[in-house]
Short mmCIF file of C-alpha atoms in Angstrom, two decimals:
data_model
loop_
_atom_site.label_atom_id
_atom_site.label_comp_id
_atom_site.label_asym_id
_atom_site.label_seq_id
_atom_site.Cartn_x
_atom_site.Cartn_y
_atom_site.Cartn_z
CA MET A 21 -70.99 -9.21 -91.68
CA PRO A 22 -72.26 -6.44 -89.44
CA GLU A 23 -75.66 -5.09 -90.23
CA HIS A 24 -75.99 -1.50 -91.41
CA ALA A 25 -78.18 0.78 -89.33
CA PRO A 26 -81.25 2.01 -91.16
CA ILE A 27 -80.97 5.43 -92.65
CA SER A 28 -83.70 7.88 -91.78
CA ASN A 29 -84.55 11.01 -93.71
CA ASN A 30 -86.34 12.54 -90.76
CA LYS A 31 -84.29 15.17 -88.95
CA SER A 32 -85.12 16.84 -85.73
CA PRO A 33 -84.52 20.56 -85.22
CA THR A 34 -81.56 19.73 -83.07
CA ASP A 35 -80.10 17.60 -85.84
CA GLY A 36 -80.37 20.51 -88.23
CA ALA A 37 -78.66 22.81 -85.77
CA ASN A 38 -75.89 20.31 -85.24
CA SER A 39 -75.32 19.93 -88.96
CA THR A 40 -75.08 23.69 -89.31
CA ASN A 41 -72.59 23.85 -86.52
CA VAL A 42 -70.55 21.10 -88.13
CA GLY A 43 -70.59 23.03 -91.39
CA GLU A 44 -69.51 26.17 -89.61
CA SER A 45 -66.74 24.42 -87.77
CA SER A 46 -65.48 22.76 -90.94
CA SER A 47 -65.36 26.10 -92.78
CA GLU A 48 -63.32 27.57 -89.96
CA GLU A 49 -60.61 24.97 -90.56
CA TRP A 50 -59.52 26.56 -93.84
CA ASP A 51 -56.38 28.67 -93.62
CA LEU A 52 -57.08 30.59 -96.82
CA ILE A 53 -60.28 31.27 -98.73
CA ILE A 54 -59.75 32.50 -102.29
CA ARG A 55 -62.31 35.06 -103.39
CA PRO A 56 -62.48 37.38 -106.40
CA HIS A 57 -61.32 40.94 -105.91
CA ALA A 58 -64.00 43.24 -104.63
CA SER A 59 -62.28 46.25 -106.18
CA LEU A 60 -60.02 46.69 -109.16
CA LEU A 61 -57.83 49.06 -107.15
CA THR A 62 -56.92 46.49 -104.51
CA LEU A 63 -53.21 45.73 -104.27
CA GLN A 64 -53.55 42.67 -102.01
CA LEU A 65 -50.64 43.90 -99.90
CA GLY A 66 -51.69 41.60 -97.07
CA GLU A 67 -51.48 38.57 -99.35
CA VAL A 68 -48.19 39.78 -100.82
CA TRP A 69 -46.74 39.94 -97.31
CA ARG A 70 -48.12 36.47 -96.56
CA TYR A 71 -46.36 35.15 -99.67
CA ARG A 72 -43.10 37.02 -99.00
CA ASP A 73 -41.16 33.74 -99.07
CA LEU A 74 -42.34 33.21 -102.63
CA LEU A 75 -41.25 36.74 -103.48
CA TYR A 76 -37.79 35.90 -102.16
CA LEU A 77 -37.68 32.71 -104.25
CA PHE A 78 -38.67 34.60 -107.40
CA VAL A 79 -35.99 37.23 -106.78
CA ARG A 80 -33.40 34.53 -106.18
CA ARG A 81 -34.49 32.73 -109.35
CA ASP A 82 -34.13 35.88 -111.45
CA ILE A 83 -30.67 36.66 -110.06
CA VAL A 84 -29.31 33.11 -110.33
CA SER A 85 -30.73 32.45 -113.79
CA PHE A 86 -29.04 35.61 -115.09
CA TYR A 87 -25.51 34.23 -114.73
CA LYS A 88 -26.15 30.48 -114.49
CA GLN A 89 -23.95 28.42 -116.85
CA THR A 90 -21.81 31.45 -117.67
CA ILE A 91 -18.04 31.71 -117.39
CA LEU A 92 -17.82 35.12 -115.74
CA GLY A 93 -20.98 34.78 -113.66
CA PRO A 94 -22.08 37.92 -111.76
CA LEU A 95 -19.17 39.86 -113.24
CA TRP A 96 -21.51 40.54 -116.16
CA PHE A 97 -23.31 43.01 -113.90
CA VAL A 98 -20.12 45.09 -114.03
CA ILE A 99 -18.90 44.26 -117.53
CA GLN A 100 -22.10 45.34 -119.25
CA PRO A 101 -22.12 48.99 -118.06
CA LEU A 102 -18.36 49.31 -118.57
CA MET A 103 -18.55 48.05 -122.16
CA THR A 104 -21.56 50.24 -122.90
CA THR A 105 -19.81 53.27 -121.42
CA ALA A 106 -16.72 52.65 -123.55
CA ILE A 107 -18.86 52.47 -126.72
CA TYR A 108 -20.75 55.64 -125.79
CA VAL A 109 -17.51 57.50 -125.15
CA LEU A 110 -16.20 56.43 -128.56
CA VAL A 111 -19.38 57.02 -130.59
CA PHE A 112 -21.11 59.94 -128.88
CA GLY A 113 -18.12 61.56 -127.16
CA GLN A 114 -15.30 61.22 -129.69
CA ILE A 115 -17.01 60.77 -133.06
CA ALA A 116 -20.26 62.74 -132.61
CA GLY A 117 -18.66 65.22 -130.20
CA LEU A 118 -21.71 65.61 -127.94
CA SER A 119 -21.27 67.91 -124.97
CA THR A 120 -21.13 66.54 -121.44
CA ASP A 121 -21.43 69.89 -119.61
CA GLY A 122 -17.70 69.90 -118.95
CA LEU A 123 -17.76 66.57 -117.11
CA PRO A 124 -15.44 63.65 -117.87
CA GLN A 125 -17.08 61.62 -120.60
CA THR A 126 -16.62 58.29 -118.80
CA LEU A 127 -18.30 59.57 -115.66
CA PHE A 128 -21.09 61.32 -117.55
CA TYR A 129 -22.11 58.30 -119.61
CA LEU A 130 -21.68 55.81 -116.77
CA CYS A 131 -24.09 57.83 -114.63
CA GLY A 132 -26.75 57.85 -117.35
CA ILE A 133 -26.28 54.16 -118.17
CA THR A 134 -26.52 53.07 -114.53
CA PHE A 135 -29.86 54.77 -113.96
CA TRP A 136 -31.26 53.93 -117.40
CA ASN A 137 -30.49 50.22 -117.09
CA TYR A 138 -32.61 49.97 -113.96
CA PHE A 139 -35.64 51.65 -115.49
CA ALA A 140 -35.36 49.82 -118.82
CA ASP A 141 -34.95 46.41 -117.16
CA CYS A 142 -37.98 46.98 -114.93
CA PHE A 143 -40.07 48.11 -117.88
CA ASN A 144 -39.00 45.43 -120.36
CA LYS A 145 -39.23 42.42 -118.04
CA THR A 146 -42.45 43.48 -116.36
CA SER A 147 -44.15 44.04 -119.73
CA THR A 148 -44.05 40.28 -120.48
CA VAL A 149 -44.93 38.97 -117.02
CA PHE A 150 -48.26 37.40 -118.09
CA ARG A 151 -46.75 35.70 -121.12
CA ASP A 152 -43.64 34.46 -119.32
CA ASN A 153 -45.57 33.04 -116.35
CA ALA A 154 -48.71 31.75 -118.09
CA ASN A 155 -47.98 28.10 -117.23
CA LEU A 156 -47.36 28.96 -113.58
CA PHE A 157 -50.44 31.17 -113.29
CA GLY A 158 -52.65 28.42 -114.68
CA LYS A 159 -51.57 25.81 -112.09
CA VAL A 160 -51.27 27.42 -108.67
CA TYR A 161 -52.70 30.40 -106.85
CA PHE A 162 -50.63 33.24 -105.44
CA PRO A 163 -50.99 37.03 -105.63
CA ARG A 164 -50.11 37.86 -109.23
CA LEU A 165 -48.59 41.16 -108.14
CA ILE A 166 -45.68 39.18 -106.68
CA THR A 167 -44.23 38.46 -110.12
CA PRO A 168 -43.78 42.09 -111.27
CA LEU A 169 -42.64 43.05 -107.77
CA SER A 170 -39.98 40.33 -107.85
CA ILE A 171 -38.68 41.75 -111.12
CA VAL A 172 -38.37 45.23 -109.63
CA VAL A 173 -36.58 43.91 -106.53
CA ALA A 174 -34.22 41.67 -108.53
CA ASN A 175 -33.32 44.58 -110.79
CA LEU A 176 -32.75 46.70 -107.70
CA ILE A 177 -29.99 44.29 -106.64
CA ARG A 178 -28.37 44.59 -110.06
CA PHE A 179 -28.72 48.37 -109.85
CA ALA A 180 -27.03 48.38 -106.43
CA ILE A 181 -24.02 46.52 -107.86
CA GLN A 182 -23.75 48.84 -110.85
CA PHE A 183 -24.23 51.92 -108.67
CA CYS A 184 -21.30 50.79 -106.50
CA LEU A 185 -19.21 50.70 -109.68
CA PHE A 186 -20.38 54.21 -110.55
CA ALA A 187 -19.57 55.39 -107.01
CA LEU A 188 -16.00 54.08 -107.32
CA VAL A 189 -15.48 55.87 -110.64
CA ALA A 190 -17.10 59.04 -109.27
CA GLY A 191 -14.86 58.90 -106.18
CA TYR A 192 -11.82 58.88 -108.43
CA TYR A 193 -12.98 62.03 -110.25
CA TYR A 194 -13.94 63.66 -106.93
CA TRP A 195 -10.35 63.15 -105.83
CA ARG A 196 -9.11 64.75 -109.04
CA GLY A 197 -11.49 67.69 -108.58
CA GLU A 198 -13.26 67.13 -111.91
CA ALA A 199 -16.68 66.46 -110.33
CA SER A 200 -18.40 67.20 -107.04
CA MET A 201 -21.34 65.98 -105.01
CA GLN A 202 -24.22 68.35 -104.25
CA PRO A 203 -26.94 68.26 -101.52
CA THR A 204 -29.44 67.08 -104.14
CA ALA A 205 -27.72 63.69 -103.93
CA LEU A 206 -29.84 63.13 -100.81
CA LEU A 207 -32.81 62.74 -103.17
CA PHE A 208 -31.30 59.49 -104.42
CA PRO A 209 -33.88 57.19 -102.68
CA ILE A 210 -36.72 59.25 -104.19
CA LEU A 211 -35.20 58.99 -107.66
CA VAL A 212 -34.81 55.22 -107.42
CA ALA A 213 -38.32 54.74 -106.03
CA ASN A 214 -39.75 56.96 -108.76
CA MET A 215 -38.00 54.94 -111.47
CA ALA A 216 -39.24 51.70 -109.89
CA VAL A 217 -42.86 52.89 -109.71
CA LEU A 218 -42.79 54.27 -113.25
CA GLY A 219 -41.13 51.17 -114.70
CA LEU A 220 -43.47 48.88 -112.76
CA GLY A 221 -46.55 50.85 -113.82
CA LEU A 222 -45.65 50.99 -117.51
CA GLY A 223 -44.62 47.33 -117.46
CA MET A 224 -47.90 46.21 -115.85
CA LEU A 225 -49.84 48.34 -118.32
CA PHE A 226 -48.20 46.82 -121.39
CA SER A 227 -48.21 43.35 -119.84
CA ALA A 228 -52.00 43.51 -119.68
CA MET A 229 -52.11 44.62 -123.31
CA THR A 230 -49.75 41.92 -124.62
CA THR A 231 -52.06 39.14 -123.40
CA LYS A 232 -54.44 39.98 -126.24
CA TYR A 233 -52.26 41.90 -128.67
CA ARG A 234 -48.96 40.07 -129.09
CA ASP A 235 -47.48 42.68 -131.40
CA MET A 236 -47.30 45.05 -128.41
CA MET A 237 -44.19 43.12 -127.31
CA PHE A 238 -42.34 44.39 -130.37
CA ALA A 239 -43.66 47.89 -129.78
CA VAL A 240 -42.27 47.84 -126.23
CA GLN A 241 -38.80 46.76 -127.31
CA PHE A 242 -38.67 49.38 -130.04
CA GLY A 243 -40.31 52.05 -127.89
CA VAL A 244 -37.83 51.69 -125.03
CA GLN A 245 -34.94 52.30 -127.42
CA LEU A 246 -36.61 55.43 -128.76
CA LEU A 247 -37.43 56.59 -125.24
CA MET A 248 -33.74 56.51 -124.32
CA TYR A 249 -32.97 59.05 -127.05
CA ALA A 250 -35.85 61.23 -125.82
CA THR A 251 -34.32 61.17 -122.32
CA PRO A 252 -31.09 63.01 -121.35
CA VAL A 253 -29.05 59.82 -120.98
CA ILE A 254 -26.33 60.44 -123.57
CA TYR A 255 -26.65 64.22 -123.63
CA PRO A 256 -27.37 66.93 -121.05
CA PHE A 257 -30.68 68.76 -121.05
CA SER A 258 -28.82 72.04 -121.53
CA GLN A 259 -27.77 70.98 -125.04
CA ILE A 260 -31.33 70.48 -126.28
CA PRO A 261 -32.34 73.23 -128.76
CA GLU A 262 -34.77 75.74 -127.36
CA ARG A 263 -37.56 74.78 -129.75
CA PHE A 264 -37.48 71.14 -128.55
CA ARG A 265 -37.18 71.74 -124.80
CA PRO A 266 -40.93 72.23 -124.14
CA LEU A 267 -41.61 68.94 -125.89
CA LEU A 268 -38.97 66.89 -124.07
CA ALA A 269 -39.88 68.51 -120.77
CA TRP A 270 -43.03 66.34 -120.80
CA ASN A 271 -40.84 63.27 -120.43
CA PRO A 272 -41.16 62.25 -116.73
CA LEU A 273 -37.73 60.60 -116.85
CA ALA A 274 -35.89 63.81 -117.73
CA PRO A 275 -36.05 65.35 -114.20
CA ILE A 276 -34.77 62.08 -112.72
CA PHE A 277 -31.59 62.02 -114.81
CA GLU A 278 -30.95 65.73 -114.49
CA THR A 279 -31.36 65.56 -110.71
CA ALA A 280 -29.04 62.55 -110.51
CA ARG A 281 -26.33 64.32 -112.47
CA HIS A 282 -26.77 67.50 -110.47
CA GLY A 283 -26.48 65.62 -107.19
CA PHE A 284 -23.64 63.20 -107.96
CA LEU A 285 -21.66 65.09 -110.60
CA GLY A 286 -22.28 68.73 -109.75
CA ALA A 287 -23.53 69.56 -113.25
CA GLY A 288 -26.89 69.74 -114.94
CA SER A 289 -30.05 71.35 -113.62
CA PHE A 290 -32.34 70.61 -110.71
CA SER A 291 -36.01 71.56 -110.94
CA PRO A 292 -38.16 70.80 -107.86
CA LEU A 293 -41.28 71.38 -109.96
CA GLY A 294 -40.02 68.96 -112.60
CA LEU A 295 -39.35 66.29 -109.99
CA VAL A 296 -42.85 66.74 -108.54
CA TYR A 297 -44.26 66.40 -112.05
CA SER A 298 -42.30 63.17 -112.56
CA ILE A 299 -43.56 61.69 -109.27
CA THR A 300 -47.15 62.68 -110.14
CA VAL A 301 -46.98 61.02 -113.56
CA ALA A 302 -45.45 57.86 -112.08
CA THR A 303 -48.24 57.67 -109.48
CA ILE A 304 -51.00 58.15 -112.06
CA VAL A 305 -49.47 55.54 -114.36
CA PHE A 306 -49.19 53.05 -111.49
CA VAL A 307 -52.82 53.54 -110.43
CA VAL A 308 -54.12 53.14 -114.00
CA ALA A 309 -51.87 50.12 -114.54
CA THR A 310 -53.18 48.52 -111.34
CA LEU A 311 -56.76 48.92 -112.56
CA ILE A 312 -56.00 47.28 -115.89
CA PHE A 313 -53.73 44.61 -114.37
CA ASN A 314 -56.39 43.50 -111.88
CA ARG A 315 -59.03 43.46 -114.61
CA VAL A 316 -56.96 41.39 -117.03
CA GLU A 317 -55.83 39.06 -114.23
CA ARG A 318 -59.35 37.64 -114.01
CA THR A 319 -59.58 36.48 -117.61
CA PHE A 320 -56.08 36.46 -119.10
CA MET A 321 -55.83 32.64 -119.05
CA ASP A 322 -58.60 32.59 -121.66
CA THR A 323 -56.64 34.76 -124.09
CA VAL A 324 -52.92 34.25 -123.36
#
């Protein structure tokens, strides 16, 4: 057997320098070094871009899992708003007799449902992101912001499909002269982005709260239903009694729906100040939610 060379504990200065260099060179071989956030306001956009393939996989997973093992498949994206519109026309239009500002009832309700579904889906699904992905978060590292972002993007695809359905129905009523498009329709990207930011912010905020207080999940589901009735989805803002208008004007969703109806249907009201207020509230909510989300992200595995 070969003899082992004696081991010496004496090191020359050059040996120490060489060992330092080896340590430095070995540390430079790492592609990614995971460190805690220096600031609670950081969004890790660089890391989100680096993990964009994972974002795509999450979006694909959400879309595919929605209609997997179903008979009609993606047709449910169209069937759901059509069925809901038919029920709203029967209940609120025919039985309750709510006003639609002179617009066809089908078009009026379909417009409100299309926009509301996007906001509600973003809010509801983002509010349980920590609970739904606890097993995944505890095993591998990736920017946690990817999961709520994937929900917003996946819902945006669903919204695009449902908006195409609304555009076809609106085109029919344009042809009949019962509705018209206004220049405010050009604000459509701003409206969608505002709904996405507001839904993402509220969802992240409640997601951080549900890690410790599980009953908040029930409050979110119930609260979203109540919020729909406090938003001009099934009724125009013009039909709200005068004594309640100042109260409902604080709802940041109200200017979004009124602007959408004004732009695509030619009815309703458009308030630039109200839209600025809505954007401001959405921005503040998103910043506060980011602070809380980043704080809870550090310790949520201990409480989830």
